[in-house]
Tab-separated table of C-alpha atoms in Angstrom:
chain	number	residue	atom	x	y	z
A	1	MET	CA	125.958	45.038	52.778
A	2	LYS	CA	128.340	42.989	54.579
A	3	PHE	CA	129.592	45.908	56.977
A	4	ASP	CA	126.027	46.590	58.272
A	5	ASN	CA	125.775	50.132	60.862
A	6	GLN	CA	124.705	49.370	63.974
A	7	GLN	CA	121.338	50.618	65.038
A	8	ASN	CA	121.921	52.291	68.577
A	9	THR	CA	119.622	55.303	69.189
A	10	MET	CA	120.831	58.165	70.472
A	11	HIS	CA	119.299	61.102	72.341
A	12	ILE	CA	120.755	64.023	70.678
A	13	LYS	CA	120.969	67.050	73.268
A	14	PRO	CA	121.354	70.504	71.438
A	15	GLN	CA	124.707	70.481	72.833
A	16	ILE	CA	125.883	67.168	71.873
A	17	ARG	CA	129.782	67.209	72.136
A	18	ILE	CA	131.619	66.697	68.604
A	19	LEU	CA	134.651	66.398	67.711
A	20	ALA	CA	135.178	67.393	63.634
A	21	ILE	CA	138.641	66.407	61.834
A	22	ASP	CA	139.458	68.146	58.547
A	23	ASP	CA	143.429	67.994	57.155
A	24	SER	CA	145.411	70.436	55.392
A	25	PRO	CA	146.518	71.405	52.142
A	26	LEU	CA	148.474	69.333	50.516
A	27	ILE	CA	152.052	71.437	50.523
A	28	HIS	CA	154.018	68.991	52.519
A	29	GLU	CA	154.736	65.737	53.050
A	30	LYS	CA	153.079	65.840	56.233
A	31	VAL	CA	149.794	66.897	56.045
A	32	THR	CA	148.147	69.018	59.273
A	33	LEU	CA	145.066	67.702	60.604
A	34	ILE	CA	142.835	70.038	62.995
A	35	GLY	CA	139.825	68.702	65.075
A	36	ALA	CA	137.332	71.128	66.551
A	37	TYR	CA	135.714	69.876	69.540
A	38	PHE	CA	131.946	71.157	69.452
A	39	ARG	CA	128.929	71.571	72.093
A	40	GLY	CA	126.340	71.126	69.173
A	41	GLY	CA	126.597	73.782	66.398
A	42	GLU	CA	127.275	76.688	68.521
A	43	GLN	CA	130.473	76.274	70.555
A	44	LEU	CA	133.998	75.931	69.757
A	45	ASP	CA	135.591	74.019	73.569
A	46	GLY	CA	138.430	72.279	72.326
A	47	ILE	CA	141.265	72.455	69.688
A	48	LEU	CA	143.484	68.616	68.719
A	49	ARG	CA	146.620	68.905	66.179
A	50	SER	CA	148.315	65.955	64.603
A	51	GLU	CA	148.959	64.976	61.368
A	52	ILE	CA	149.271	62.000	58.401
A	53	LYS	CA	151.657	61.270	55.269
A	54	LYS	CA	150.536	62.235	52.129
A	55	ASP	CA	148.559	59.795	50.731
A	56	GLY	CA	149.789	57.430	52.870
A	57	MET	CA	148.426	54.723	55.524
A	58	ASP	CA	147.909	56.070	58.603
A	59	ALA	CA	145.065	58.101	58.454
A	60	THR	CA	142.906	55.299	60.659
A	61	ASP	CA	145.842	54.399	63.078
A	62	VAL	CA	146.265	58.316	63.877
A	63	PHE	CA	142.664	59.323	63.825
A	64	ILE	CA	142.418	56.537	66.690
A	65	ARG	CA	144.939	57.798	68.772
A	66	MET	CA	143.881	61.855	68.654
A	67	ILE	CA	140.549	60.617	69.957
A	68	ASN	CA	141.813	58.247	72.583
A	69	SER	CA	144.536	60.427	73.679
A	70	SER	CA	142.407	63.144	74.029
A	71	LYS	CA	140.956	64.948	77.250
A	72	PHE	CA	137.476	65.094	75.883
A	73	HIS	CA	137.068	61.248	74.633
A	74	ALA	CA	135.210	60.435	77.171
A	75	GLN	CA	132.860	63.238	76.433
A	76	ILE	CA	132.467	62.739	72.665
A	77	ARG	CA	128.880	61.410	71.494
A	78	VAL	CA	129.879	61.770	67.455
A	79	VAL	CA	132.838	62.301	65.706
A	80	LEU	CA	132.388	64.106	62.044
A	81	LEU	CA	134.817	63.323	59.302
A	82	ASP	CA	135.053	65.158	55.721
A	83	GLY	CA	134.416	62.025	53.583
A	84	VAL	CA	137.314	58.707	54.527
A	85	THR	CA	140.340	59.950	52.709
A	86	TYR	CA	142.443	62.185	53.794
A	87	ALA	CA	145.646	63.601	53.157
A	88	GLY	CA	145.303	63.082	48.913
A	89	PHE	CA	144.456	59.322	49.262
A	90	ASN	CA	145.324	58.769	53.084
A	91	PRO	CA	142.280	56.090	54.131
A	92	VAL	CA	140.099	56.585	57.390
A	93	ASP	CA	138.706	52.901	58.075
A	94	ILE	CA	135.169	54.125	59.936
A	95	ASN	CA	134.115	50.521	61.205
A	96	SER	CA	137.626	50.362	63.090
A	97	LEU	CA	137.697	53.615	64.571
A	98	PHE	CA	133.996	53.224	66.454
A	99	LYS	CA	135.400	49.927	67.567
A	100	GLU	CA	139.025	51.451	68.962
A	101	THR	CA	137.134	54.370	70.267
A	102	GLY	CA	133.601	53.249	70.962
A	103	VAL	CA	132.556	56.512	69.259
A	104	PRO	CA	130.009	56.625	66.168
A	105	VAL	CA	131.863	58.223	63.177
A	106	ILE	CA	129.902	60.160	60.335
A	107	SER	CA	131.341	61.106	57.344
A	108	PHE	CA	129.763	63.651	55.837
A	109	MET	CA	130.258	65.082	51.804
A	110	ARG	CA	129.458	67.895	50.788
A	111	SER	CA	128.818	66.059	46.903
A	112	CYS	CA	128.696	62.318	46.254
A	113	PRO	CA	131.832	61.079	45.494
A	114	ASP	CA	132.457	59.956	42.359
A	115	LEU	CA	133.241	56.148	43.431
A	116	GLU	CA	134.769	55.280	40.316
A	117	LYS	CA	137.190	58.037	39.297
A	118	ILE	CA	138.523	57.270	42.688
A	119	LYS	CA	139.268	53.837	42.461
A	120	ILE	CA	140.727	54.716	38.533
A	121	ALA	CA	142.786	57.185	40.428
A	122	LEU	CA	143.989	54.391	43.423
A	123	MET	CA	145.625	52.308	40.980
A	124	ASN	CA	148.594	54.528	40.656
A	125	LEU	CA	149.132	53.796	44.362
A	126	PRO	CA	150.870	51.092	46.387
A	127	ASP	CA	148.431	49.184	48.157
A	128	ALA	CA	145.677	50.248	45.767
A	129	GLU	CA	143.054	47.118	47.045
A	130	LYS	CA	143.782	47.724	50.272
A	131	ARG	CA	142.301	51.524	49.902
A	132	TRP	CA	139.777	51.041	48.124
A	133	GLU	CA	138.717	47.894	50.763
A	134	ILE	CA	138.782	50.830	53.311
A	135	ILE	CA	136.929	53.205	51.444
A	136	GLN	CA	134.526	50.955	50.671
A	137	ARG	CA	133.691	49.731	54.562
A	138	ALA	CA	132.047	52.928	54.853
A	139	GLY	CA	128.858	51.867	53.238
A	140	LYS	CA	126.268	52.908	51.152
A	141	ILE	CA	125.978	56.900	50.862
A	142	TYR	CA	122.667	58.457	51.996
A	143	LYS	CA	122.095	62.049	50.888
A	144	ILE	CA	119.611	64.216	53.221
A	145	LYS	CA	117.278	66.165	50.639
A	146	GLN	CA	117.013	70.002	51.299
A	147	ASP	CA	117.664	73.500	49.279
A	148	LYS	CA	121.662	72.453	49.229
A	149	PRO	CA	122.225	68.822	49.020
A	150	VAL	CA	124.301	66.743	51.192
A	151	PHE	CA	125.749	63.510	51.396
A	152	PHE	CA	127.164	60.897	54.310
A	153	GLN	CA	127.807	57.461	55.639
A	154	PHE	CA	128.359	56.092	59.051
A	155	PHE	CA	129.314	53.337	61.368
A	156	GLY	CA	127.837	53.253	64.954
A	157	LEU	CA	124.795	55.045	65.563
A	158	ASP	CA	121.453	55.121	63.477
A	159	LYS	CA	120.630	56.629	60.244
A	160	GLU	CA	117.876	59.043	61.388
A	161	SER	CA	120.694	60.004	64.292
A	162	ALA	CA	123.240	60.826	61.787
A	163	VAL	CA	120.894	63.364	59.604
A	164	LYS	CA	119.801	65.172	62.889
A	165	ILE	CA	122.919	65.514	63.509
A	166	ILE	CA	123.979	66.831	60.234
A	167	GLN	CA	121.167	69.043	60.198
A	168	LEU	CA	121.653	70.091	64.273
A	169	THR	CA	124.922	71.571	63.726
A	170	SER	CA	124.610	73.306	60.142
A	171	THR	CA	124.104	76.465	61.841
A	172	HIS	CA	125.898	78.608	59.626
A	173	SER	CA	125.614	77.137	56.350
A	174	ASN	CA	124.562	73.604	54.979
A	175	ILE	CA	127.992	72.505	56.400
A	176	PRO	CA	128.158	71.122	59.950
A	177	GLU	CA	129.575	73.879	61.295
A	178	PRO	CA	132.474	71.909	63.454
A	179	LEU	CA	133.659	70.382	60.015
A	180	ARG	CA	133.167	74.730	58.909
A	181	VAL	CA	135.737	75.295	61.542
A	182	ALA	CA	138.019	72.667	61.608
A	183	HIS	CA	138.562	73.668	57.532
A	184	LEU	CA	139.044	77.111	58.760
A	185	ILE	CA	141.706	76.504	61.081
A	186	ALA	CA	143.398	73.212	58.799
A	187	THR	CA	143.933	76.082	56.581
A	188	GLY	CA	144.985	79.189	57.749
A	189	VAL	CA	147.445	77.517	60.739
A	190	VAL	CA	149.301	75.656	57.486
A	191	LEU	CA	148.641	78.901	54.439
A	192	GLY	CA	148.551	81.214	56.725
A	193	GLU	CA	145.267	82.262	56.059
A	194	SER	CA	142.538	80.531	55.876
A	195	THR	CA	140.755	79.693	52.766
A	196	GLY	CA	137.136	77.435	51.063
A	197	LYS	CA	134.082	78.479	52.560
A	198	ALA	CA	133.722	79.982	55.008
B	1	MET	CA	147.872	111.610	78.822
B	2	LYS	CA	150.228	111.933	76.396
B	3	PHE	CA	148.223	109.803	74.249
B	4	ASP	CA	144.888	110.743	73.769
B	5	ASN	CA	142.144	108.061	72.334
B	6	GLN	CA	140.167	108.884	69.653
B	7	GLN	CA	137.030	110.255	70.654
B	8	ASN	CA	135.130	108.458	67.001
B	9	THR	CA	131.243	106.927	68.249
B	10	MET	CA	130.711	103.852	66.293
B	11	HIS	CA	127.588	102.570	65.309
B	12	ILE	CA	127.906	98.475	66.636
B	13	LYS	CA	125.772	95.316	64.814
B	14	PRO	CA	125.827	92.540	66.303
B	15	GLN	CA	127.636	90.781	63.149
B	16	ILE	CA	130.489	93.652	63.645
B	17	ARG	CA	133.683	92.145	62.332
B	18	ILE	CA	136.541	91.471	65.136
B	19	LEU	CA	139.905	90.124	64.739
B	20	ALA	CA	141.334	88.732	67.986
B	21	ILE	CA	144.330	87.871	68.339
B	22	ASP	CA	146.462	85.142	70.843
B	23	ASP	CA	149.962	83.758	70.905
B	24	SER	CA	150.977	80.077	71.351
B	25	PRO	CA	152.545	79.294	74.844
B	26	LEU	CA	156.052	79.784	75.134
B	27	ILE	CA	158.097	76.870	73.969
B	28	HIS	CA	159.717	77.851	70.819
B	29	GLU	CA	161.888	80.743	70.218
B	30	LYS	CA	159.464	81.531	67.594
B	31	VAL	CA	155.693	81.874	69.230
B	32	THR	CA	153.095	81.584	66.770
B	33	LEU	CA	150.063	84.103	66.742
B	34	ILE	CA	146.400	83.090	65.689
B	35	GLY	CA	144.157	85.528	64.351
B	36	ALA	CA	140.835	85.128	64.512
B	37	TYR	CA	137.953	86.700	62.564
B	38	PHE	CA	134.751	86.952	63.676
B	39	ARG	CA	131.254	88.191	63.065
B	40	GLY	CA	130.194	89.083	66.452
B	41	GLY	CA	130.336	87.141	69.691
B	42	GLU	CA	129.112	83.989	66.890
B	43	GLN	CA	130.467	82.813	64.327
B	44	LEU	CA	134.295	82.625	63.369
B	45	ASP	CA	134.542	83.656	59.627
B	46	GLY	CA	138.835	82.888	59.225
B	47	ILE	CA	142.162	82.165	60.779
B	48	LEU	CA	145.544	84.265	60.712
B	49	ARG	CA	148.494	82.800	61.448
B	50	SER	CA	151.733	84.639	62.068
B	51	GLU	CA	154.983	84.400	64.602
B	52	ILE	CA	156.589	86.697	66.672
B	53	LYS	CA	160.018	86.070	68.653
B	54	LYS	CA	159.863	85.015	72.102
B	55	ASP	CA	160.496	88.472	73.919
B	56	GLY	CA	161.492	90.203	70.866
B	57	MET	CA	160.679	93.498	69.328
B	58	ASP	CA	158.580	92.812	66.374
B	59	ALA	CA	154.535	92.602	67.507
B	60	THR	CA	153.646	95.811	65.835
B	61	ASP	CA	155.290	95.193	63.176
B	62	VAL	CA	154.323	91.691	62.793
B	63	PHE	CA	150.440	92.681	64.098
B	64	ILE	CA	150.470	95.666	61.466
B	65	ARG	CA	151.623	93.260	58.565
B	66	MET	CA	148.840	90.581	59.642
B	67	ILE	CA	145.844	92.715	59.301
B	68	ASN	CA	147.250	94.699	55.915
B	69	SER	CA	147.597	92.360	53.823
B	70	SER	CA	144.887	89.968	55.090
B	71	LYS	CA	142.103	89.821	52.399
B	72	PHE	CA	139.774	91.179	56.110
B	73	HIS	CA	141.638	93.976	56.229
B	74	ALA	CA	138.337	96.432	54.706
B	75	GLN	CA	136.226	94.164	56.841
B	76	ILE	CA	137.692	94.380	59.960
B	77	ARG	CA	136.130	96.818	62.521
B	78	VAL	CA	138.059	96.527	65.900
B	79	VAL	CA	141.431	94.686	66.675
B	80	LEU	CA	140.648	92.619	70.305
B	81	LEU	CA	144.013	91.893	71.834
B	82	ASP	CA	144.875	90.100	74.646
B	83	GLY	CA	146.293	92.649	76.541
B	84	VAL	CA	149.472	93.930	75.299
B	85	THR	CA	152.406	92.235	75.675
B	86	TYR	CA	153.447	88.907	73.728
B	87	ALA	CA	155.445	86.353	72.935
B	88	GLY	CA	156.845	86.536	76.800
B	89	PHE	CA	157.389	90.888	76.603
B	90	ASN	CA	157.116	91.399	73.182
B	91	PRO	CA	155.028	94.886	73.130
B	92	VAL	CA	152.181	96.031	70.981
B	93	ASP	CA	152.144	99.388	70.424
B	94	ILE	CA	148.283	99.657	70.119
B	95	ASN	CA	148.935	103.697	69.037
B	96	SER	CA	151.003	102.437	65.986
B	97	LEU	CA	148.734	99.855	65.432
B	98	PHE	CA	145.917	101.969	64.811
B	99	LYS	CA	147.342	104.302	62.705
B	100	GLU	CA	149.054	102.255	60.483
B	101	THR	CA	145.605	99.707	60.020
B	102	GLY	CA	142.492	101.915	60.565
B	103	VAL	CA	141.325	99.589	62.608
B	104	PRO	CA	140.419	100.586	66.316
B	105	VAL	CA	142.123	97.833	69.464
B	106	ILE	CA	140.573	97.038	71.966
B	107	SER	CA	143.290	95.326	74.647
B	108	PHE	CA	141.278	92.941	76.764
B	109	MET	CA	142.311	91.428	80.540
B	110	ARG	CA	141.112	88.991	82.898
B	111	SER	CA	142.401	90.886	85.578
B	112	CYS	CA	143.973	94.222	86.164
B	113	PRO	CA	148.107	93.666	85.260
B	114	ASP	CA	150.458	94.673	88.069
B	115	LEU	CA	152.754	97.196	86.370
B	116	GLU	CA	155.115	97.547	88.967
B	117	LYS	CA	155.819	94.257	88.669
B	118	ILE	CA	155.807	94.079	84.874
B	119	LYS	CA	158.207	97.190	84.521
B	120	ILE	CA	160.760	95.314	86.924
B	121	ALA	CA	160.163	91.631	85.255
B	122	LEU	CA	161.350	94.394	81.986
B	123	MET	CA	165.216	95.288	83.531
B	124	ASN	CA	166.419	91.769	82.658
B	125	LEU	CA	165.684	92.785	78.961
B	126	PRO	CA	167.518	94.983	76.079
B	127	ASP	CA	165.553	98.158	75.230
B	128	ALA	CA	163.387	97.679	78.900
B	129	GLU	CA	162.959	101.561	78.956
B	130	LYS	CA	161.473	101.118	74.796
B	131	ARG	CA	159.645	98.204	76.028
B	132	TRP	CA	158.326	99.787	79.081
B	133	GLU	CA	157.396	102.822	77.089
B	134	ILE	CA	155.373	100.725	74.965
B	135	ILE	CA	153.640	99.251	77.288
B	136	GLN	CA	152.609	102.442	79.223
B	137	ARG	CA	151.277	103.977	75.725
B	138	ALA	CA	148.522	102.213	75.653
B	139	GLY	CA	147.024	104.728	78.427
B	140	LYS	CA	144.452	104.001	81.075
B	141	ILE	CA	143.377	100.480	82.144
B	142	TYR	CA	139.408	100.299	82.621
B	143	LYS	CA	137.177	98.323	84.376
B	144	ILE	CA	133.963	96.722	83.673
B	145	LYS	CA	131.962	96.172	86.858
B	146	GLN	CA	130.643	92.977	86.699
B	147	ASP	CA	129.856	89.315	88.155
B	148	LYS	CA	133.665	88.636	86.924
B	149	PRO	CA	134.904	91.881	86.731
B	150	VAL	CA	136.833	92.351	83.489
B	151	PHE	CA	140.002	95.145	82.173
B	152	PHE	CA	140.202	96.407	78.763
B	153	GLN	CA	142.461	99.511	76.893
B	154	PHE	CA	141.570	100.904	73.610
B	155	PHE	CA	142.271	103.006	70.951
B	156	GLY	CA	141.023	104.661	68.038
B	157	LEU	CA	137.621	104.162	69.448
B	158	ASP	CA	135.330	105.546	72.333
B	159	LYS	CA	135.344	104.276	75.628
B	160	GLU	CA	131.705	102.743	75.176
B	161	SER	CA	131.777	101.499	72.426
B	162	ALA	CA	134.876	99.854	74.058
B	163	VAL	CA	132.446	97.957	75.982
B	164	LYS	CA	129.473	97.876	73.880
B	165	ILE	CA	132.197	95.486	72.081
B	166	ILE	CA	133.509	93.121	75.101
B	167	GLN	CA	129.796	93.160	76.253
B	168	LEU	CA	128.486	91.938	72.909
B	169	THR	CA	131.177	89.453	72.245
B	170	SER	CA	131.476	87.639	75.558
B	171	THR	CA	128.490	85.005	74.876
B	172	HIS	CA	129.869	82.148	76.522
B	173	SER	CA	131.682	83.548	79.328
B	174	ASN	CA	133.586	86.306	80.566
B	175	ILE	CA	136.162	86.474	77.754
B	176	PRO	CA	134.964	87.769	73.905
B	177	GLU	CA	134.754	84.958	71.540
B	178	PRO	CA	136.949	85.864	68.892
B	179	LEU	CA	139.478	86.109	71.773
B	180	ARG	CA	138.649	82.121	73.433
B	181	VAL	CA	138.147	81.061	69.838
B	182	ALA	CA	142.177	82.729	69.194
B	183	HIS	CA	143.326	81.035	72.370
B	184	LEU	CA	142.101	77.767	72.082
B	185	ILE	CA	143.514	77.619	68.452
B	186	ALA	CA	147.447	79.322	69.552
B	187	THR	CA	147.765	76.654	72.505
B	188	GLY	CA	145.826	73.349	70.439
B	189	VAL	CA	147.942	73.607	67.200
B	190	VAL	CA	151.218	74.190	69.301
B	191	LEU	CA	150.581	71.662	72.120
B	192	GLY	CA	148.312	69.236	70.218
B	193	GLU	CA	145.748	69.994	72.605
B	194	SER	CA	144.266	72.951	73.582
B	195	THR	CA	144.352	74.029	76.750
B	196	GLY	CA	143.094	76.726	79.535
B	197	LYS	CA	139.468	78.744	79.586
B	198	ALA	CA	137.251	76.469	77.096
């Protein structure tokens, strides 16, 4: 694999500070991003809001700015993403995200993405090759074998730490609580009432 | 007191469903309302969003619509408010709110409001008398004596139940968690980053 993950073993406290980022439904050209800043899997301690373009190429830069300009930046030990494409096919380069923020990244997925389907869908968009390259940079997809299996990619931390963080924070479902909450807020704020897995 | 509270004794489960509503900072004429739908003091299960006018008279109607049109309506056992004026001096009639939604109401306050000061401030606004009447309809202000005392008014439930609900849900501070979270979201969504007590 060309883009090796760094093997930083982490000490993971139950109250580890996490920023989870999710996006709103695609009803406008500008898509709202919500960052939910959590202590472990229990307590919401802050909210960030930003926006990116539907099928744009600005996600990586906006995510970096969101994190680096936040008063929580120094406390955030890991960023939790909902996959590596937001607002349609606006890809997040998790390598750059780690390098530019200093914060390790976990991309979490409830199901294993069909990369061939994604590759074909990208062909209808400008910069298809660049998008595909960024998506591939997220590296190998790992599976956590459990009652309802989940999947993840990571950069800037070791695999065992990523698994521990996902398991520690999945307090109310098989979805890490910070991501579940970011999803509820992102849908609720844009639609007037939240949707999806609660 | 003209507007007596109804004395419905409630059975309060730890997972009692609560809707807490807070407003965003006053930076536009339209002020964002966020409803945080919780299980007890632990788990966020949904988000509502609406808006009212700064110093308007539409809060009661908008709150009623928010609750009655929500898919959570039948589950909500109590509504938690941050005082009875929102978006400046847009008053919420907690009697009407209970009567039109069937959901008991607790108005929570971190400090005891200075009603004389409020009365004077209202004089600069249209409908000053009507605003003052609505504010008074919330009834007597009670205090919970504890390390950091808090205050409340209520309608549609008994006083002991109101105290129990406030104490049960104040899991991470002396503020009920649903209100604390509604505040973080309402400020974060409008300002880009949440402010205040986290």
